[in-house]
């Protein structure tokens, strides 16, 4: 194996040769004629002319070597149900689902909107679409009717697949009334709605348009549906971004490039070997779920664990018991989940045998140093922070342990991943940043395989949004702000929208958050910049305390606030000092666990935050409002 540096350099200097080699990881029914078509930048077409199929590569291909190996282990702590599907069984279920879809008229190129909770049928439905060459668009099951309606109108599906209900934290959420309302709101009217009846909803809507899946599944029990061989660049799916910073963008992904990129990532980043078991605690509604609950582990012949439930029910040891019970080798989740677990009794972690676990992967939000150290020490295994976006489909920054085991640096997700020509640029001049200089994280053309091909039916938005924001440069902007050190390690400092300008000094919200979270009293923190007549902007901090009871009196709070401000002074200098530190019980976050800093900033500036369709708990905004009111009074 070459060193990381050589490996990365080769992938950038000669992407054709690099990816031609990696393309051997998947089956091509017809070989491609061209590795990369760069005739129409910023669009890039990978493996042009090659024909393949994601479902074939994820499932059918393994029937010869591992027919009896578990492909999917399903665990729901909400319903108490646990199911296992071997590759043979998974193949059969996908064929049934594909036959049912076909009987409802679904064909190559059609969109199928999947609005399902974490149940095995969601995997069957996604892979059935892949089999048929239909384009799936999974909408996170927690979204309300207006979000669903907007996605129905944008994706124009011929079929919606839904369930009677989802469940979270012991609460049942009826889906059918939401679908009904969304259909009433949407302009586009999909001809069919297929219903997976879990018999969970006490009052399942009895609408005549809902088609029960179960009798159809029986009817097509022995069906075999051949895979459609798709040209590598045909769309495989459309997935909308989380909507943290505004109107979600429909990310369109290809077939061949995605398969190759994920298969390679399983070797070089995740080190997943055939027969391993991987547990990705995310949701199929997010990109991490698409790539690392479903496609990548199956493409690489692993067993994937799909989990419905929270990390703390029935108690905070539930995930660790899963690791022991299923001999899980690789685990992947978000820092938010680890912060939740950090508040639990540490003994829970020690009660399970975690010897099978090799690595814990974390992505989705900045991994703060205290959380990284806590989980690293508690597990005694490598923690691999990895940075990416719905748009890229797989990591852009990570320690690529399958290439070279570089030492991790706390607070940084590591170095640029092979294939990504990642550079930090000054947003005002477009000039490359020197080491230590802050700038926007950009990617050069072409994006590697597996990244977004375009915005669904909106090429202009793809160019305008992503490729036109840095002056004097035709580069892809991540809209994240960061800093790179001499060794190439990048630290994410926040979103470019969240950069604060205090008296001419530019600071990422992340820097101040990181300083505050190093204080032992702090469990979570959000920092926002708000307009200030004198300084241009000032920072306001909102903290959630680890033990709020310990700071019940006004005096204790004041002392704590002074102490927190001093912590920032010490680490970043007085310039970064927050104007106020507010204590709240919860912070406003998206359903995928990302902080809604813009909403907090709006409230702080006396504006309404506007529509926040993806907010997890609106009560969190009320907390912010009340904290600000006490400040004003
Ligand atoms: P939208 O683009 O609609 O506002 P979003 O950016 O929240 O939504 P995602 O694609 O789910 O949607 O999130 C990607 C973003 O999450 C990244 O751009 C980055 O800001 C953040 N992120 C992801 N992984 C990491 C990480 N390891 N460290 C720091 N930030 C991360
Ligand atoms: Mg984004």
XYZ file of C-alpha atoms and ligand atoms in Angstrom:
665
model
C 0.000 0.000 0.000
C 1.425 3.429 -0.910
C 1.495 6.160 1.719
C -1.566 8.340 2.102
C 0.188 11.247 0.417
C 1.073 9.285 -2.717
C -2.314 7.670 -2.852
C -4.093 11.001 -2.679
C -1.760 12.654 -5.167
C -2.246 9.880 -7.696
C -6.048 10.154 -7.406
C -5.885 13.859 -8.239
C -3.149 13.808 -10.867
C -4.571 10.917 -12.818
C -8.193 10.355 -11.837
C -8.803 8.218 -14.922
C -6.165 5.662 -13.997
C -7.075 5.769 -10.325
C -10.799 5.172 -10.780
C -10.388 2.708 -13.641
C -8.682 0.493 -11.096
C -11.309 1.056 -8.384
C -14.128 0.334 -10.843
C -13.101 -3.331 -10.722
C -14.743 -3.569 -7.323
C -18.172 -3.820 -8.902
C -19.798 -5.879 -11.617
C -20.249 -4.234 -14.993
C -22.693 -6.012 -17.272
C -21.259 -3.951 -20.111
C -17.822 -2.377 -19.629
C -17.537 1.400 -19.826
C -15.745 3.035 -22.770
C -14.622 6.200 -20.989
C -13.653 6.546 -17.343
C -14.409 10.257 -17.177
C -16.183 12.644 -19.485
C -15.127 16.213 -18.679
C -16.540 17.822 -21.793
C -19.198 19.815 -19.965
C -17.897 21.260 -16.687
C -18.941 21.545 -13.914
C -20.751 18.316 -14.787
C -18.691 15.153 -14.707
C -19.810 11.807 -16.072
C -18.101 8.715 -14.708
C -17.728 5.348 -16.398
C -19.560 6.468 -19.508
C -21.216 3.699 -21.485
C -20.831 1.150 -18.694
C -23.962 -0.717 -17.694
C -24.561 -1.915 -14.184
C -27.159 -2.129 -11.423
C -26.921 -1.210 -7.742
C -29.234 -3.979 -6.559
C -27.324 -6.607 -8.491
C -24.076 -5.437 -6.943
C -25.503 -5.151 -3.436
C -27.393 -8.431 -3.356
C -27.492 -10.771 -6.366
C -23.744 -10.783 -6.748
C -23.306 -12.243 -3.249
C -25.723 -15.132 -3.744
C -22.939 -17.370 -5.005
C -20.437 -16.734 -2.197
C -22.551 -15.907 0.817
C -26.133 -17.099 0.295
C -26.653 -17.995 3.959
C -24.827 -15.049 5.494
C -27.074 -12.467 7.115
C -27.384 -9.451 4.896
C -29.716 -7.488 7.136
C -30.351 -7.688 10.858
C -33.276 -5.598 11.915
C -33.746 -4.539 15.526
C -36.555 -2.360 16.808
C -36.577 -1.435 20.449
C -39.822 0.391 19.731
C -41.796 -2.731 18.840
C -39.522 -5.400 20.298
C -39.199 -6.980 16.845
C -35.932 -8.474 15.631
C -35.576 -10.047 12.189
C -32.712 -11.442 10.188
C -32.488 -11.799 6.426
C -29.796 -13.791 4.698
C -28.653 -12.587 1.288
C -30.959 -15.242 -0.202
C -33.927 -13.994 1.808
C -33.174 -10.360 1.142
C -33.007 -11.165 -2.564
C -36.432 -12.829 -2.406
C -38.021 -9.917 -0.543
C -36.630 -7.397 -3.010
C -37.972 -9.416 -5.900
C -41.424 -9.481 -4.318
C -41.359 -5.751 -3.740
C -40.072 -5.111 -7.258
C -42.807 -7.281 -8.735
C -45.451 -5.405 -6.748
C -44.050 -2.077 -7.897
C -43.938 -3.273 -11.473
C -47.569 -4.371 -11.229
C -48.384 -0.817 -10.185
C -46.744 0.504 -13.310
C -43.336 1.537 -11.951
C -40.663 1.457 -14.635
C -37.155 2.658 -15.329
C -36.703 6.389 -14.745
C -39.911 6.762 -12.710
C -39.674 8.270 -9.247
C -40.864 6.386 -6.200
C -41.203 8.372 -3.009
C -40.457 6.338 0.087
C -41.914 7.719 3.293
C -41.204 4.975 5.756
C -39.954 4.462 9.272
C -36.941 2.255 9.975
C -38.381 -1.086 8.887
C -36.896 -3.756 6.602
C -39.479 -2.952 3.929
C -37.717 0.395 3.471
C -34.580 -1.481 2.411
C -36.605 -3.771 0.155
C -38.304 -0.776 -1.439
C -35.086 1.135 -2.083
C -33.345 -1.876 -3.566
C -36.452 -2.820 -5.561
C -36.313 0.628 -7.138
C -32.644 0.117 -7.911
C -33.504 -3.236 -9.463
C -36.159 -1.727 -11.706
C -34.103 1.330 -12.584
C -36.660 3.512 -10.830
C -35.391 6.542 -8.922
C -36.083 6.451 -5.209
C -36.562 9.536 -3.162
C -36.631 8.738 0.517
C -38.264 11.335 2.712
C -37.371 11.165 6.376
C -40.291 9.609 8.245
C -40.351 12.338 10.850
C -41.210 15.088 8.380
C -44.590 16.759 8.569
C -47.153 17.069 5.773
C -45.895 20.350 4.255
C -42.320 18.969 3.862
C -43.677 15.829 2.316
C -45.909 17.817 -0.045
C -42.980 19.947 -1.215
C -40.962 16.823 -2.026
C -43.913 15.172 -3.797
C -44.200 18.226 -6.015
C -40.492 18.378 -6.693
C -39.912 14.667 -7.362
C -43.268 13.950 -9.073
C -43.401 10.284 -8.038
C -45.599 7.658 -9.712
C -45.792 5.788 -6.426
C -45.526 6.567 -2.723
C -44.588 3.786 -0.335
C -45.587 4.454 3.243
C -46.564 2.721 6.463
C -49.369 3.038 8.954
C -47.028 4.439 11.583
C -43.585 5.133 12.880
C -42.485 4.991 16.493
C -39.962 6.973 18.455
C -39.198 6.950 22.141
C -42.305 4.850 22.792
C -44.629 7.230 20.952
C -46.507 6.069 17.868
C -46.726 8.553 15.015
C -49.551 7.893 12.579
C -48.288 8.320 9.027
C -51.437 7.935 6.960
C -53.064 11.206 8.084
C -49.791 12.980 7.212
C -49.721 11.408 3.763
C -53.347 12.303 3.294
C -52.719 15.931 4.180
C -49.590 16.070 2.011
C -51.520 14.712 -0.968
C -54.205 17.319 -0.432
C -51.558 20.062 -0.365
C -49.466 18.812 -3.288
C -50.219 19.761 -6.872
C -48.809 16.510 -8.196
C -51.086 13.538 -7.590
C -49.242 10.200 -7.624
C -51.470 7.452 -8.988
C -50.677 4.926 -6.241
C -49.893 4.793 -2.541
C -48.622 1.486 -1.211
C -49.073 0.824 2.487
C -46.946 -1.344 4.742
C -49.296 -2.092 7.591
C -47.329 -2.629 10.787
C -50.585 -2.617 12.728
C -49.183 0.005 15.009
C -51.484 2.917 14.353
C -54.550 2.881 16.540
C -56.507 4.810 13.945
C -55.089 4.044 10.594
C -56.725 6.188 7.973
C -59.091 4.176 5.862
C -58.604 6.000 2.598
C -59.598 4.047 -0.496
C -56.377 4.967 -2.335
C -54.170 3.086 0.137
C -53.095 -0.247 -1.333
C -52.135 -2.898 1.215
C -48.756 -4.426 0.503
C -49.251 -7.764 2.253
C -51.762 -9.411 -0.141
C -49.708 -8.226 -3.113
C -46.552 -9.630 -1.569
C -48.346 -12.999 -1.254
C -49.445 -12.763 -4.856
C -45.881 -12.172 -6.053
C -44.228 -14.423 -3.511
C -42.177 -16.394 -6.041
C -41.617 -13.577 -8.470
C -38.294 -13.005 -10.098
C -37.683 -9.577 -11.556
C -34.533 -9.164 -13.614
C -32.207 -6.224 -12.935
C -32.374 -3.361 -15.415
C -28.886 -2.666 -16.691
C -28.537 1.078 -16.403
C -26.005 3.305 -18.026
C -23.637 4.412 -15.279
C -24.882 8.007 -15.337
C -28.599 7.345 -15.155
C -30.030 8.616 -11.852
C -30.263 6.141 -8.976
C -31.894 8.420 -6.461
C -32.806 11.907 -5.409
C -32.263 12.852 -1.780
C -33.015 16.245 -0.325
C -30.424 17.897 1.942
C -31.297 18.339 5.611
C -32.461 21.921 5.184
C -30.316 23.391 7.963
C -29.593 26.485 5.914
C -32.701 26.940 3.829
C -34.700 25.341 1.023
C -33.570 21.720 0.669
C -31.799 20.833 -2.563
C -32.691 17.629 -4.442
C -29.345 15.881 -4.740
C -29.302 13.585 -7.780
C -26.919 10.661 -7.727
C -25.767 8.325 -10.499
C -25.469 4.536 -10.501
C -21.976 3.397 -11.456
C -19.958 6.176 -9.834
C -21.849 5.777 -6.577
C -21.317 2.005 -6.502
C -17.595 2.346 -7.164
C -17.096 5.178 -4.660
C -18.900 3.341 -1.876
C -17.158 0.044 -2.533
C -13.776 1.804 -2.437
C -14.696 3.697 0.738
C -15.450 0.412 2.484
C -11.870 -0.602 1.890
C -9.923 2.591 2.394
C -11.978 4.446 5.013
C -14.199 1.949 6.812
C -12.034 -1.154 6.489
C -15.107 -3.345 6.190
C -14.410 -6.851 5.014
C -16.903 -9.338 3.584
C -18.619 -11.125 6.458
C -18.137 -8.230 8.907
C -21.104 -6.696 10.680
C -21.700 -2.956 10.506
C -24.126 -0.973 12.610
C -24.887 2.485 11.309
C -27.206 4.263 13.694
C -28.753 6.836 11.414
C -31.960 6.962 9.428
C -32.653 5.871 5.869
C -33.997 9.400 5.355
C -30.458 10.815 5.540
C -27.479 10.310 3.313
C -25.558 8.397 5.988
C -28.429 5.929 5.995
C -28.450 5.598 2.207
C -24.731 5.073 1.948
C -23.781 3.249 5.144
C -26.894 1.441 6.357
C -27.750 0.153 2.921
C -25.575 0.459 -0.132
C -21.949 0.362 1.025
C -22.132 -2.516 3.524
C -24.155 -4.644 1.104
C -21.963 -3.793 -1.877
C -18.999 -5.017 0.163
C -20.685 -8.227 1.361
C -21.154 -7.233 5.001
C -24.056 -7.764 7.349
C -25.820 -4.503 8.081
C -27.716 -3.760 11.275
C -30.774 -1.547 10.961
C -32.077 -0.080 14.176
C -35.372 1.555 15.026
C -35.275 3.325 18.362
C -33.249 5.770 20.406
C -29.831 5.219 22.009
C -31.331 5.469 25.503
C -34.341 3.190 25.450
C -34.851 0.957 27.337
C -31.613 2.364 28.765
C -28.315 3.914 27.683
C -26.661 0.519 27.325
C -28.851 -0.696 24.462
C -26.379 -0.018 21.627
C -23.501 -1.620 23.498
C -25.605 -4.728 24.091
C -26.308 -4.826 20.345
C -22.560 -4.744 19.700
C -22.043 -7.720 21.994
C -25.036 -9.679 20.820
C -24.428 -9.308 17.085
C -20.626 -9.206 17.289
C -20.631 -5.836 15.558
C -17.279 -4.856 14.028
C -17.957 -1.361 12.731
C -20.206 1.255 14.184
C -21.178 4.592 12.687
C -23.276 7.343 14.244
C -23.418 11.102 14.849
C -21.649 13.062 17.612
C -25.092 14.085 18.883
C -25.811 10.485 19.821
C -22.509 10.215 21.673
C -23.264 13.426 23.578
C -26.570 11.861 24.608
C -24.783 8.705 25.742
C -22.191 10.742 27.618
C -24.930 11.888 29.969
C -25.732 8.247 30.835
C -24.202 6.118 33.562
C -20.709 5.185 32.289
C -21.111 1.737 33.867
C -23.589 0.859 31.091
C -20.769 0.846 28.573
C -18.623 -1.474 30.655
C -21.375 -4.057 31.033
C -21.113 -5.307 27.462
C -18.367 -7.242 25.752
C -17.211 -4.860 23.041
C -14.272 -6.951 21.869
C -15.731 -7.432 18.377
C -15.818 -3.679 17.738
C -12.878 -2.360 15.743
C -13.741 1.251 14.979
C -16.369 3.873 15.697
C -17.121 6.330 12.900
C -18.773 9.674 13.575
C -20.113 12.248 11.131
C -22.726 14.920 10.611
C -21.698 17.626 13.052
C -18.457 18.867 14.535
C -17.050 16.383 17.000
C -16.010 18.465 19.988
C -12.850 17.489 21.822
C -14.430 16.521 25.161
C -16.870 14.170 23.426
C -14.138 12.698 21.230
C -11.876 12.079 24.235
C -14.686 10.675 26.338
C -15.790 8.080 23.814
C -12.233 7.297 22.735
C -11.183 6.578 26.311
C -14.363 4.715 27.161
C -14.147 2.376 24.168
C -10.399 2.116 23.790
C -10.913 1.861 20.005
C -10.119 4.275 17.210
C -12.721 6.994 16.697
C -12.851 8.131 13.074
C -14.484 11.502 12.584
C -15.445 11.972 8.950
C -16.730 15.064 7.231
C -19.077 15.074 4.239
C -22.424 16.230 2.909
C -25.553 14.851 1.297
C -24.054 16.283 -1.878
C -20.880 14.201 -1.777
C -22.460 10.907 -0.704
C -19.302 9.678 1.042
C -16.521 11.218 3.157
C -14.395 14.166 1.982
C -12.208 14.354 5.080
C -11.171 11.417 7.220
C -8.220 9.454 8.449
C -8.207 6.756 5.793
C -7.033 3.904 7.958
C -7.232 1.481 5.045
C -4.595 3.549 3.244
C -2.348 4.681 6.070
C -3.007 4.918 9.778
C -2.184 8.573 10.275
C -2.420 9.820 13.861
C -5.728 11.526 14.595
C -5.790 15.111 15.856
C -8.551 16.007 18.267
C -11.068 18.395 16.764
C -10.173 17.573 13.165
C -11.859 15.010 10.904
C -8.471 14.479 9.309
C -7.058 14.927 5.850
C -8.616 15.148 2.362
C -9.888 11.832 1.095
C -8.467 10.433 -2.183
C -10.443 11.659 -5.169
C -11.235 15.010 -3.556
C -9.162 17.968 -4.692
C -9.954 19.808 -1.484
C -8.613 23.320 -0.993
C -9.291 26.135 1.426
C -9.835 29.438 -0.329
C -10.182 32.994 0.848
C -13.825 33.916 0.185
C -13.024 37.487 -0.744
C -10.146 36.938 -3.136
C -10.462 33.278 -4.109
C -6.764 32.849 -3.273
C -5.604 29.623 -1.605
C -5.229 29.933 2.156
C -1.860 29.448 3.796
C -1.705 26.833 6.562
C -3.473 28.248 9.604
C -5.453 30.755 7.563
C -9.225 30.380 7.676
C -11.249 29.954 4.533
C -14.053 28.223 2.715
C -13.639 24.528 1.981
C -13.874 23.928 -1.757
C -13.471 21.066 -4.187
C -11.864 21.299 -7.585
C -13.382 19.934 -10.786
C -14.212 17.137 -11.340
C -15.946 15.899 -8.227
C -15.012 12.251 -7.732
C -17.423 9.391 -8.484
C -20.449 9.104 -6.191
C -20.908 12.841 -5.685
C -24.034 14.669 -6.770
C -24.522 14.717 -10.522
C -26.798 17.755 -10.449
C -29.771 19.251 -8.627
C -32.807 17.211 -9.639
C -34.271 18.706 -12.830
C -32.415 21.955 -12.169
C -28.941 22.077 -13.730
C -28.920 25.856 -13.406
C -29.365 25.650 -9.649
C -26.467 23.172 -9.476
C -24.173 25.634 -11.217
C -25.479 28.766 -9.484
C -25.605 27.340 -5.992
C -22.494 25.260 -5.831
C -20.062 26.429 -8.495
C -20.437 30.200 -8.530
C -19.797 31.418 -5.023
C -16.016 31.798 -4.784
C -14.642 34.811 -6.679
C -12.316 34.104 -9.612
C -12.556 30.338 -9.205
C -14.637 27.594 -10.783
C -14.808 25.406 -7.729
C -17.453 23.572 -5.787
C -18.224 25.286 -2.492
C -19.119 23.193 0.539
C -20.303 26.360 2.306
C -18.299 25.215 5.286
C -15.510 27.239 6.786
C -12.326 25.693 8.042
C -8.611 25.843 8.605
C -5.883 23.478 7.457
C -2.648 22.875 9.336
C 0.857 22.208 8.001
C 0.195 18.451 7.924
C -2.961 18.838 5.857
C -5.442 18.241 8.690
C -8.564 20.335 8.343
C -10.702 21.618 11.206
C -14.275 22.662 10.447
C -15.047 26.063 11.920
C -18.727 26.277 11.014
C -20.892 27.082 8.032
C -19.884 30.063 5.963
C -23.192 31.712 6.965
C -22.230 31.320 10.595
C -18.937 33.153 10.421
C -18.887 35.999 12.926
C -17.130 39.268 12.299
C -16.254 40.962 15.577
C -14.602 44.333 15.086
C -12.960 43.104 11.903
C -11.877 39.708 13.282
C -13.449 36.728 11.630
C -14.304 33.800 13.845
C -16.107 30.545 13.213
C -18.912 29.775 15.624
C -17.248 26.429 16.136
C -14.110 27.983 17.661
C -16.059 29.680 20.420
C -18.264 26.623 20.913
C -15.217 24.437 21.257
C -13.767 26.748 23.914
C -16.997 26.764 25.901
C -17.494 23.032 25.707
C -14.086 22.480 27.262
C -15.662 23.720 30.522
C -16.759 20.746 32.605
C -20.198 22.216 33.382
C -21.167 22.353 29.706
C -22.968 19.519 27.942
C -23.832 21.312 24.689
C -23.417 24.750 23.266
C -24.474 26.930 20.340
C -22.825 30.219 19.455
C -24.312 32.741 17.048
C -23.279 36.146 15.801
C -25.733 39.014 16.178
C -25.608 42.544 14.867
C -23.996 45.078 17.198
C -23.874 48.805 16.633
C -20.348 49.121 17.971
C -18.502 45.996 16.930
C -20.407 45.010 13.807
C -21.250 41.688 15.392
C -20.980 40.068 18.791
C -21.163 36.435 19.814
C -24.006 35.118 21.936
C -23.724 31.709 23.535
C -26.447 29.300 24.563
C -25.363 26.438 26.759
C -27.003 23.311 28.038
C -25.529 22.301 31.367
C -24.556 18.822 32.311
C -26.137 19.289 35.714
C -28.482 22.271 35.654
C -29.552 21.591 39.256
C -26.068 22.495 40.437
C -26.543 26.076 39.215
C -30.052 26.803 40.415
C -29.502 30.185 42.059
C -28.993 33.438 40.174
C -25.679 33.870 41.861
C -24.418 30.446 40.851
C -25.457 31.193 37.274
C -23.661 34.517 37.264
C -20.492 32.963 38.608
C -20.711 30.259 35.979
C -21.232 32.797 33.215
C -18.144 34.741 34.314
C -16.217 31.518 34.446
C -17.318 30.525 30.945
C -16.414 33.898 29.513
C -12.972 33.577 31.096
C -12.550 30.183 29.481
C -13.089 31.773 26.067
C -10.743 34.643 26.923
C -8.041 32.191 27.852
C -8.339 30.081 24.741
C -9.168 32.586 22.031
C -8.582 36.019 23.491
C -11.017 38.665 24.613
C -12.035 39.422 21.040
C -13.986 36.146 20.901
C -15.672 36.745 24.249
C -19.420 36.147 24.018
C -21.500 39.181 24.948
C -23.760 36.882 26.947
C -23.905 33.234 27.886
C -27.456 31.965 28.271
C -28.366 28.732 29.959
C -31.143 26.755 28.266
C -32.473 23.231 28.723
C -32.367 22.274 25.032
C -31.015 23.725 21.810
C -32.945 23.999 18.548
C -31.774 21.290 16.172
C -32.841 19.675 12.952
C -34.189 16.166 13.069
C -30.794 14.978 11.964
C -29.211 16.581 15.026
C -27.717 19.719 13.471
C -27.835 22.999 15.334
C -30.150 25.619 13.835
C -27.842 28.553 14.476
C -29.531 30.813 11.972
C -32.858 30.480 13.764
C -31.213 31.420 17.066
C -29.484 34.403 15.460
C -32.789 35.599 13.977
C -34.465 35.542 17.385
C -31.519 37.342 18.943
C -31.815 40.103 16.362
C -35.551 40.377 17.002
C -36.511 38.731 13.715
C -38.792 35.737 13.251
C -36.822 32.641 12.246
C -39.322 31.817 9.509
C -40.356 28.337 8.494
C -38.331 25.594 10.158
C -39.813 22.432 8.760
C -36.985 20.231 9.924
C -36.838 21.338 13.546
C -36.771 18.504 16.073
C -38.549 20.250 18.932
C -40.093 23.715 18.508
C -40.067 24.121 22.320
C -36.324 24.696 22.008
C -36.986 27.990 20.230
C -39.248 29.051 23.059
C -36.359 28.461 25.457
C -34.136 30.723 23.395
C -36.864 33.365 23.270
C -37.294 33.307 27.025
C -33.567 33.502 27.639
C -33.365 36.532 25.347
C -36.362 38.161 27.019
C -34.697 38.011 30.418
C -31.638 39.572 28.839
C -33.681 42.423 27.398
C -35.718 43.098 30.540
P -28.724 22.137 3.922
O -27.582 22.015 2.966
O -30.049 21.859 3.307
O -28.691 23.373 4.754
P -27.269 20.358 5.718
O -26.031 21.006 5.173
O -27.456 20.354 7.195
O -28.573 20.947 5.011
P -26.323 17.649 5.270
O -25.853 17.406 3.897
O -27.048 16.558 5.969
O -27.336 18.850 5.217
O -25.133 18.080 6.211
C -23.826 18.321 5.758
C -23.144 19.342 6.652
O -22.969 18.819 7.980
C -21.746 19.704 6.226
O -21.744 20.641 5.181
C -21.153 20.245 7.531
O -21.599 21.565 7.777
C -21.774 19.324 8.564
N -20.867 18.195 8.871
C -20.966 16.931 8.413
N -20.007 16.142 8.920
C -19.243 16.918 9.723
C -18.075 16.684 10.536
N -17.513 15.488 10.628
N -17.560 17.756 11.200
C -18.130 18.971 11.116
N -19.229 19.249 10.386
C -19.796 18.233 9.692
Mg -25.581 21.669 3.288
